[in-house]
PDB file of C-alpha atoms in Angstrom:
ATOM      1  CA  MET A   1     124.844 104.906 106.941  1.00 67.00           C
ATOM      2  CA  PHE A   2     123.610 101.776 105.216  1.00 63.00           C
ATOM      3  CA  SER A   3     124.153 100.070 108.364  1.00 75.00           C
ATOM      4  CA  ARG A   4     121.321 102.176 110.020  1.00 91.00           C
ATOM      5  CA  ILE A   5     119.047 101.304 107.271  1.00 94.00           C
ATOM      6  CA  ILE A   6     119.120  97.592 107.815  1.00 94.00           C
ATOM      7  CA  ASP A   7     118.845  97.835 111.387  1.00 94.00           C
ATOM      8  CA  SER A   8     116.018 100.011 110.882  1.00 95.00           C
ATOM      9  CA  VAL A   9     114.255  97.773 108.388  1.00 95.00           C
ATOM     10  CA  ASN A  10     115.004  94.701 110.753  1.00 96.00           C
ATOM     11  CA  ASP A  11     113.548  96.445 113.545  1.00 96.00           C
ATOM     12  CA  THR A  12     110.485  96.913 111.819  1.00 96.00           C
ATOM     13  CA  LEU A  13     110.383  93.423 110.728  1.00 96.00           C
ATOM     14  CA  SER A  14     110.452  92.081 113.922  1.00 97.00           C
ATOM     15  CA  LYS A  15     107.985  94.428 115.495  1.00 96.00           C
ATOM     16  CA  GLU A  16     105.500  93.480 112.697  1.00 96.00           C
ATOM     17  CA  SER A  17     106.195  89.783 113.535  1.00 96.00           C
ATOM     18  CA  ALA A  18     105.432  90.449 117.093  1.00 96.00           C
ATOM     19  CA  ALA A  19     102.233  91.837 116.272  1.00 95.00           C
ATOM     20  CA  ILE A  20     101.230  88.694 114.289  1.00 95.00           C
ATOM     21  CA  GLU A  21     102.133  86.792 117.496  1.00 95.00           C
ATOM     22  CA  GLU A  22     100.279  89.159 119.543  1.00 95.00           C
ATOM     23  CA  ILE A  23      96.917  88.901 117.652  1.00 95.00           C
ATOM     24  CA  LYS A  24      97.168  85.188 118.329  1.00 92.00           C
ATOM     25  CA  GLY A  25      96.971  85.514 121.951  1.00 89.00           C
ATOM     26  CA  ASN A  26      94.339  88.422 121.353  1.00 93.00           C
ATOM     27  CA  LEU A  27      91.672  86.866 118.930  1.00 96.00           C
ATOM     28  CA  ASP A  28      88.015  86.464 120.089  1.00 96.00           C
ATOM     29  CA  GLU A  29      87.004  82.732 119.574  1.00 97.00           C
ATOM     30  CA  GLU A  30      83.132  83.305 119.088  1.00 97.00           C
ATOM     31  CA  GLN A  31      83.981  86.708 117.124  1.00 98.00           C
ATOM     32  CA  VAL A  32      86.023  84.673 114.666  1.00 98.00           C
ATOM     33  CA  ASN A  33      83.568  81.709 114.501  1.00 98.00           C
ATOM     34  CA  LYS A  34      80.568  84.438 114.061  1.00 98.00           C
ATOM     35  CA  VAL A  35      82.303  85.947 111.035  1.00 98.00           C
ATOM     36  CA  VAL A  36      83.128  82.451 109.484  1.00 98.00           C
ATOM     37  CA  GLU A  37      79.681  81.330 109.871  1.00 98.00           C
ATOM     38  CA  LEU A  38      78.191  83.933 108.390  1.00 98.00           C
ATOM     39  CA  ILE A  39      80.852  84.152 105.256  1.00 98.00           C
ATOM     40  CA  MET A  40      80.164  80.336 104.730  1.00 97.00           C
ATOM     41  CA  ASP A  41      76.493  80.866 104.817  1.00 97.00           C
ATOM     42  CA  CYS A  42      76.313  83.998 102.555  1.00 98.00           C
ATOM     43  CA  LYS A  43      73.562  83.443  99.936  1.00 97.00           C
ATOM     44  CA  GLY A  44      74.829  86.652  98.156  1.00 98.00           C
ATOM     45  CA  LYS A  45      77.813  88.098  97.793  1.00 98.00           C
ATOM     46  CA  ILE A  46      80.605  89.797 100.389  1.00 98.00           C
ATOM     47  CA  ILE A  47      81.134  93.577  99.794  1.00 98.00           C
ATOM     48  CA  THR A  48      84.348  94.999 101.383  1.00 98.00           C
ATOM     49  CA  THR A  49      85.042  98.674 102.114  1.00 98.00           C
ATOM     50  CA  GLY A  50      87.291 100.865 103.791  1.00 97.00           C
ATOM     51  CA  CYS A  51      89.294 104.397 103.329  1.00 97.00           C
ATOM     52  CA  GLY A  52      93.037 104.752 103.014  1.00 96.00           C
ATOM     53  CA  THR A  53      94.967 101.722 104.137  1.00 96.00           C
ATOM     54  CA  SER A  54      91.865  99.941 105.051  1.00 97.00           C
ATOM     55  CA  ALA A  55      90.667 100.281 101.718  1.00 97.00           C
ATOM     56  CA  ALA A  56      94.106  98.440 100.569  1.00 97.00           C
ATOM     57  CA  ALA A  57      93.429  95.911 102.891  1.00 97.00           C
ATOM     58  CA  ALA A  58      89.488  95.486 102.013  1.00 98.00           C
ATOM     59  CA  LYS A  59      90.478  95.258  98.109  1.00 98.00           C
ATOM     60  CA  LYS A  60      93.032  92.479  98.982  1.00 98.00           C
ATOM     61  CA  ILE A  61      90.799  90.536 101.232  1.00 98.00           C
ATOM     62  CA  ALA A  62      87.979  90.677  98.745  1.00 98.00           C
ATOM     63  CA  HIS A  63      90.632  89.260  96.043  1.00 97.00           C
ATOM     64  CA  THR A  64      91.258  86.390  98.387  1.00 97.00           C
ATOM     65  CA  LEU A  65      87.671  85.364  98.946  1.00 98.00           C
ATOM     66  CA  SER A  66      86.804  85.329  95.724  1.00 96.00           C
ATOM     67  CA  CYS A  67      89.858  83.112  95.061  1.00 94.00           C
ATOM     68  CA  ILE A  68      87.998  80.289  97.486  1.00 95.00           C
ATOM     69  CA  GLU A  69      84.680  81.068  95.529  1.00 94.00           C
ATOM     70  CA  CYS A  70      83.260  83.305  98.160  1.00 96.00           C
ATOM     71  CA  PRO A  71      82.304  85.854  95.799  1.00 97.00           C
ATOM     72  CA  ALA A  72      83.382  89.344  96.908  1.00 98.00           C
ATOM     73  CA  LEU A  73      84.308  92.775  95.587  1.00 98.00           C
ATOM     74  CA  PHE A  74      85.412  96.187  97.066  1.00 98.00           C
ATOM     75  CA  LEU A  75      83.220  99.186  97.154  1.00 98.00           C
ATOM     76  CA  SER A  76      84.593 102.674  97.425  1.00 98.00           C
ATOM     77  CA  PRO A  77      82.697 104.721 100.320  1.00 97.00           C
ATOM     78  CA  SER A  78      82.773 107.713  98.199  1.00 95.00           C
ATOM     79  CA  ASP A  79      81.394 105.898  95.241  1.00 97.00           C
ATOM     80  CA  ALA A  80      78.891 104.142  97.456  1.00 97.00           C
ATOM     81  CA  VAL A  81      77.016 107.305  98.451  1.00 96.00           C
ATOM     82  CA  HIS A  82      76.821 108.357  95.155  1.00 97.00           C
ATOM     83  CA  GLY A  83      74.726 105.493  93.520  1.00 97.00           C
ATOM     84  CA  GLY A  84      77.179 102.373  94.445  1.00 97.00           C
ATOM     85  CA  LEU A  85      75.320 101.327  97.116  1.00 98.00           C
ATOM     86  CA  GLY A  86      72.664  99.722  94.419  1.00 98.00           C
ATOM     87  CA  VAL A  87      75.307  96.869  94.246  1.00 98.00           C
ATOM     88  CA  VAL A  88      74.481  96.121  97.676  1.00 98.00           C
ATOM     89  CA  GLN A  89      71.579  93.692  98.100  1.00 97.00           C
ATOM     90  CA  ASN A  90      69.737  91.742 100.881  1.00 96.00           C
ATOM     91  CA  GLN A  91      71.414  88.572 101.063  1.00 97.00           C
ATOM     92  CA  ASP A  92      74.669  90.089 100.793  1.00 98.00           C
ATOM     93  CA  ILE A  93      77.443  90.791 103.850  1.00 98.00           C
ATOM     94  CA  VAL A  94      78.921  94.180 103.873  1.00 98.00           C
ATOM     95  CA  VAL A  95      82.568  93.993 105.555  1.00 98.00           C
ATOM     96  CA  VAL A  96      83.425  97.353 106.979  1.00 98.00           C
ATOM     97  CA  PHE A  97      87.309  97.948 107.771  1.00 98.00           C
ATOM     98  CA  SER A  98      88.086 101.145 110.019  1.00 96.00           C
ATOM     99  CA  LYS A  99      90.669 101.006 112.484  1.00 94.00           C
ATOM    100  CA  GLY A 100      89.175 103.640 114.847  1.00 94.00           C
ATOM    101  CA  GLY A 101      85.571 102.685 113.648  1.00 94.00           C
ATOM    102  CA  GLU A 102      84.394 106.028 113.236  1.00 94.00           C
ATOM    103  CA  THR A 103      85.357 107.220 109.707  1.00 93.00           C
ATOM    104  CA  GLY A 104      83.067 109.390 108.368  1.00 94.00           C
ATOM    105  CA  GLU A 105      82.823 108.110 104.727  1.00 95.00           C
ATOM    106  CA  ILE A 106      82.102 104.616 106.132  1.00 95.00           C
ATOM    107  CA  ASN A 107      79.616 105.699 108.793  1.00 96.00           C
ATOM    108  CA  ASN A 108      77.851 107.317 105.896  1.00 96.00           C
ATOM    109  CA  ILE A 109      76.906 104.305 104.077  1.00 97.00           C
ATOM    110  CA  ILE A 110      75.944 101.953 107.426  1.00 97.00           C
ATOM    111  CA  PRO A 111      72.447 103.351 107.698  1.00 97.00           C
ATOM    112  CA  SER A 112      71.647 102.551 103.893  1.00 97.00           C
ATOM    113  CA  CYS A 113      73.279  98.960 104.212  1.00 98.00           C
ATOM    114  CA  LYS A 114      70.553  98.229 107.014  1.00 97.00           C
ATOM    115  CA  VAL A 115      67.800  99.403 104.969  1.00 97.00           C
ATOM    116  CA  LYS A 116      68.692  97.335 102.101  1.00 97.00           C
ATOM    117  CA  GLY A 117      69.010  94.244 104.527  1.00 97.00           C
ATOM    118  CA  ALA A 118      72.407  93.391 103.961  1.00 98.00           C
ATOM    119  CA  THR A 119      74.568  91.937 107.070  1.00 98.00           C
ATOM    120  CA  ILE A 120      76.923  93.978 108.428  1.00 98.00           C
ATOM    121  CA  ILE A 121      80.672  93.026 109.662  1.00 98.00           C
ATOM    122  CA  ALA A 122      82.596  95.581 111.811  1.00 98.00           C
ATOM    123  CA  ILE A 123      86.352  94.821 111.545  1.00 98.00           C
ATOM    124  CA  THR A 124      87.803  97.488 113.871  1.00 97.00           C
ATOM    125  CA  GLU A 125      90.023  98.032 117.100  1.00 96.00           C
ATOM    126  CA  SER A 126      87.276  99.701 118.870  1.00 94.00           C
ATOM    127  CA  GLU A 127      84.501  98.023 120.270  1.00 94.00           C
ATOM    128  CA  ASP A 128      82.695 100.900 121.142  1.00 95.00           C
ATOM    129  CA  SER A 129      82.850 102.801 117.801  1.00 96.00           C
ATOM    130  CA  TYR A 130      79.764 103.687 115.774  1.00 96.00           C
ATOM    131  CA  ILE A 131      80.376 100.753 113.099  1.00 97.00           C
ATOM    132  CA  ALA A 132      81.091  98.226 115.811  1.00 97.00           C
ATOM    133  CA  ARG A 133      77.343  99.147 117.353  1.00 97.00           C
ATOM    134  CA  GLU A 134      75.543  99.261 114.392  1.00 97.00           C
ATOM    135  CA  ALA A 135      76.897  95.603 112.917  1.00 98.00           C
ATOM    136  CA  ASP A 136      75.537  92.457 112.973  1.00 98.00           C
ATOM    137  CA  ALA A 137      79.033  91.042 114.229  1.00 98.00           C
ATOM    138  CA  LEU A 138      82.019  92.181 115.233  1.00 98.00           C
ATOM    139  CA  LEU A 139      85.811  91.226 114.841  1.00 98.00           C
ATOM    140  CA  LYS A 140      88.248  93.127 116.998  1.00 97.00           C
ATOM    141  CA  VAL A 141      91.576  93.112 115.579  1.00 97.00           C
ATOM    142  CA  LYS A 142      94.081  95.303 117.433  1.00 95.00           C
ATOM    143  CA  VAL A 143      97.701  95.342 118.099  1.00 95.00           C
ATOM    144  CA  SER A 144      99.600  97.257 121.154  1.00 94.00           C
ATOM    145  CA  LYS A 145     101.882  99.359 118.951  1.00 94.00           C
ATOM    146  CA  GLU A 146     102.814 100.571 115.212  1.00 96.00           C
ATOM    147  CA  PRO A 147     106.237  99.949 114.421  1.00 95.00           C
ATOM    148  CA  ASP A 148     106.932 103.571 113.663  1.00 94.00           C
ATOM    149  CA  ASP A 149     108.288 106.548 116.145  1.00 94.00           C
ATOM    150  CA  PHE A 150     105.017 107.884 116.453  1.00 94.00           C
ATOM    151  CA  ASN A 151     102.692 104.919 116.573  1.00 92.00           C
ATOM    152  CA  MET A 152     100.877 106.662 113.826  1.00 92.00           C
ATOM    153  CA  LEU A 153     101.498 104.901 110.561  1.00 93.00           C
ATOM    154  CA  ALA A 154      99.052 102.049 109.926  1.00 93.00           C
ATOM    155  CA  THR A 155     101.352  99.140 109.427  1.00 96.00           C
ATOM    156  CA  SER A 156     101.171  96.567 111.988  1.00 96.00           C
ATOM    157  CA  SER A 157      97.419  97.067 112.354  1.00 96.00           C
ATOM    158  CA  ILE A 158      96.782  96.629 108.714  1.00 96.00           C
ATOM    159  CA  LEU A 159      99.273  93.607 108.251  1.00 96.00           C
ATOM    160  CA  ALA A 160      97.428  91.975 111.415  1.00 97.00           C
ATOM    161  CA  THR A 161      93.774  92.368 109.733  1.00 97.00           C
ATOM    162  CA  ILE A 162      95.221  91.023 106.148  1.00 98.00           C
ATOM    163  CA  SER A 163      96.856  87.974 108.198  1.00 97.00           C
ATOM    164  CA  VAL A 164      93.431  87.349 110.335  1.00 98.00           C
ATOM    165  CA  PHE A 165      91.564  87.387 107.016  1.00 98.00           C
ATOM    166  CA  ASP A 166      94.043  85.212 105.109  1.00 98.00           C
ATOM    167  CA  ALA A 167      93.814  82.506 107.855  1.00 97.00           C
ATOM    168  CA  ILE A 168      89.938  82.825 107.921  1.00 98.00           C
ATOM    169  CA  CYS A 169      89.733  82.262 104.287  1.00 97.00           C
ATOM    170  CA  ILE A 170      92.164  79.173 104.562  1.00 97.00           C
ATOM    171  CA  ALA A 171      89.900  77.896 107.565  1.00 97.00           C
ATOM    172  CA  ILE A 172      86.705  78.131 105.041  1.00 97.00           C
ATOM    173  CA  THR A 173      88.760  76.180 102.221  1.00 96.00           C
ATOM    174  CA  ARG A 174      89.479  73.467 104.966  1.00 96.00           C
ATOM    175  CA  PHE A 175      85.939  73.240 106.341  1.00 95.00           C
ATOM    176  CA  ARG A 176      84.658  72.985 102.653  1.00 94.00           C
ATOM    177  CA  GLY A 177      87.054  70.841 101.377  1.00 95.00           C
ATOM    178  CA  PHE A 178      88.369  73.038  98.603  1.00 90.00           C
ATOM    179  CA  THR A 179      90.288  71.283  96.273  1.00 88.00           C
ATOM    180  CA  LYS A 180      93.103  72.444  93.651  1.00 84.00           C
ATOM    181  CA  GLU A 181      90.856  71.306  90.690  1.00 87.00           C
ATOM    182  CA  GLU A 182      88.178  73.918  91.839  1.00 86.00           C
ATOM    183  CA  PHE A 183      91.071  76.438  92.323  1.00 82.00           C
ATOM    184  CA  ALA A 184      92.386  75.669  88.680  1.00 85.00           C
ATOM    185  CA  VAL A 185      88.762  76.794  87.339  1.00 87.00           C
ATOM    186  CA  ILE A 186      89.060  79.991  88.657  1.00 82.00           C
ATOM    187  CA  HIS A 187      92.861  80.586  88.752  1.00 76.00           C
ATOM    188  CA  PRO A 188      93.898  79.323  85.146  1.00 82.00           C
ATOM    189  CA  GLY A 189      96.489  82.075  84.653  1.00 75.00           C
ATOM    190  CA  GLY A 190     100.495  82.664  85.667  1.00 77.00           C
ATOM    191  CA  LYS A 191     102.496  80.128  87.049  1.00 70.00           C
ATOM    192  CA  VAL A 192      99.751  79.402  89.981  1.00 63.00           C
ATOM    193  CA  GLY A 193      97.493  78.357  87.369  1.00 62.00           C
ATOM    194  CA  ASN A 194     100.104  76.306  85.324  1.00 67.00           C
ATOM    195  CA  THR A 195     100.945  74.614  88.284  1.00 70.00           C
ATOM    196  CA  LEU A 196      97.510  73.735  89.167  1.00 60.00           C
ATOM    197  CA  LYS A 197      96.953  72.226  85.474  1.00 65.00           C
ATOM    198  CA  GLY A 198     100.247  70.031  86.262  1.00 71.00           C
ATOM    199  CA  LYS A 199     102.665  72.044  83.720  1.00 60.00           C
ATOM    200  CA  ASN A 200     104.945  72.542  86.428  1.00 50.00           C
ATOM    201  CA  GLU A 201     105.950  71.131  89.649  1.00 48.00           C
ATOM    202  CA  LYS A 202     102.488  70.183  91.721  1.00 47.00           C
ATOM    203  CA  LEU A 203     101.771  71.926  94.913  1.00 45.00           C
TER     204      LEU A 203
END
């Protein structure tokens, strides 16, 4: 039994690794450049949103953006339509994550974001979806297959989305010349903070 478990685990890891390699060859350069340009030029804050597994990715991405001095927060779509949209202002960017691009809870907040003058970035695998059509910028992130037997569980697709934004965030740090000293100011805690302050082995 245990050999079958490790075989299954290794199979999934191989498929997820292959998905990242696939994304490297599929990203649209103009779309990536546009997203990076918008984030770097943002005069307000970056608000990420999504449902289900996309919400988990959106929360992680908001945190990573904040870690590189791009102020960001996650907005729950269900809270948004009950007053939470007040956080959205006209210099903000709203990054909308939806694999299929037709999630009802997400679609419901798009009109209000547009009325408030926020810039909308859609992250989806469907270029013909509602959020893609309504957005100011689109970043298509699509893998050919999820690793589960039914091709249904959002795993490789979400990993690819997070990986793309990790890469975008690192690109922004390089273009801006983001330093360890700057990082130390906003990340003084834990092992990373100690390392940045020179208490452990330097990075």
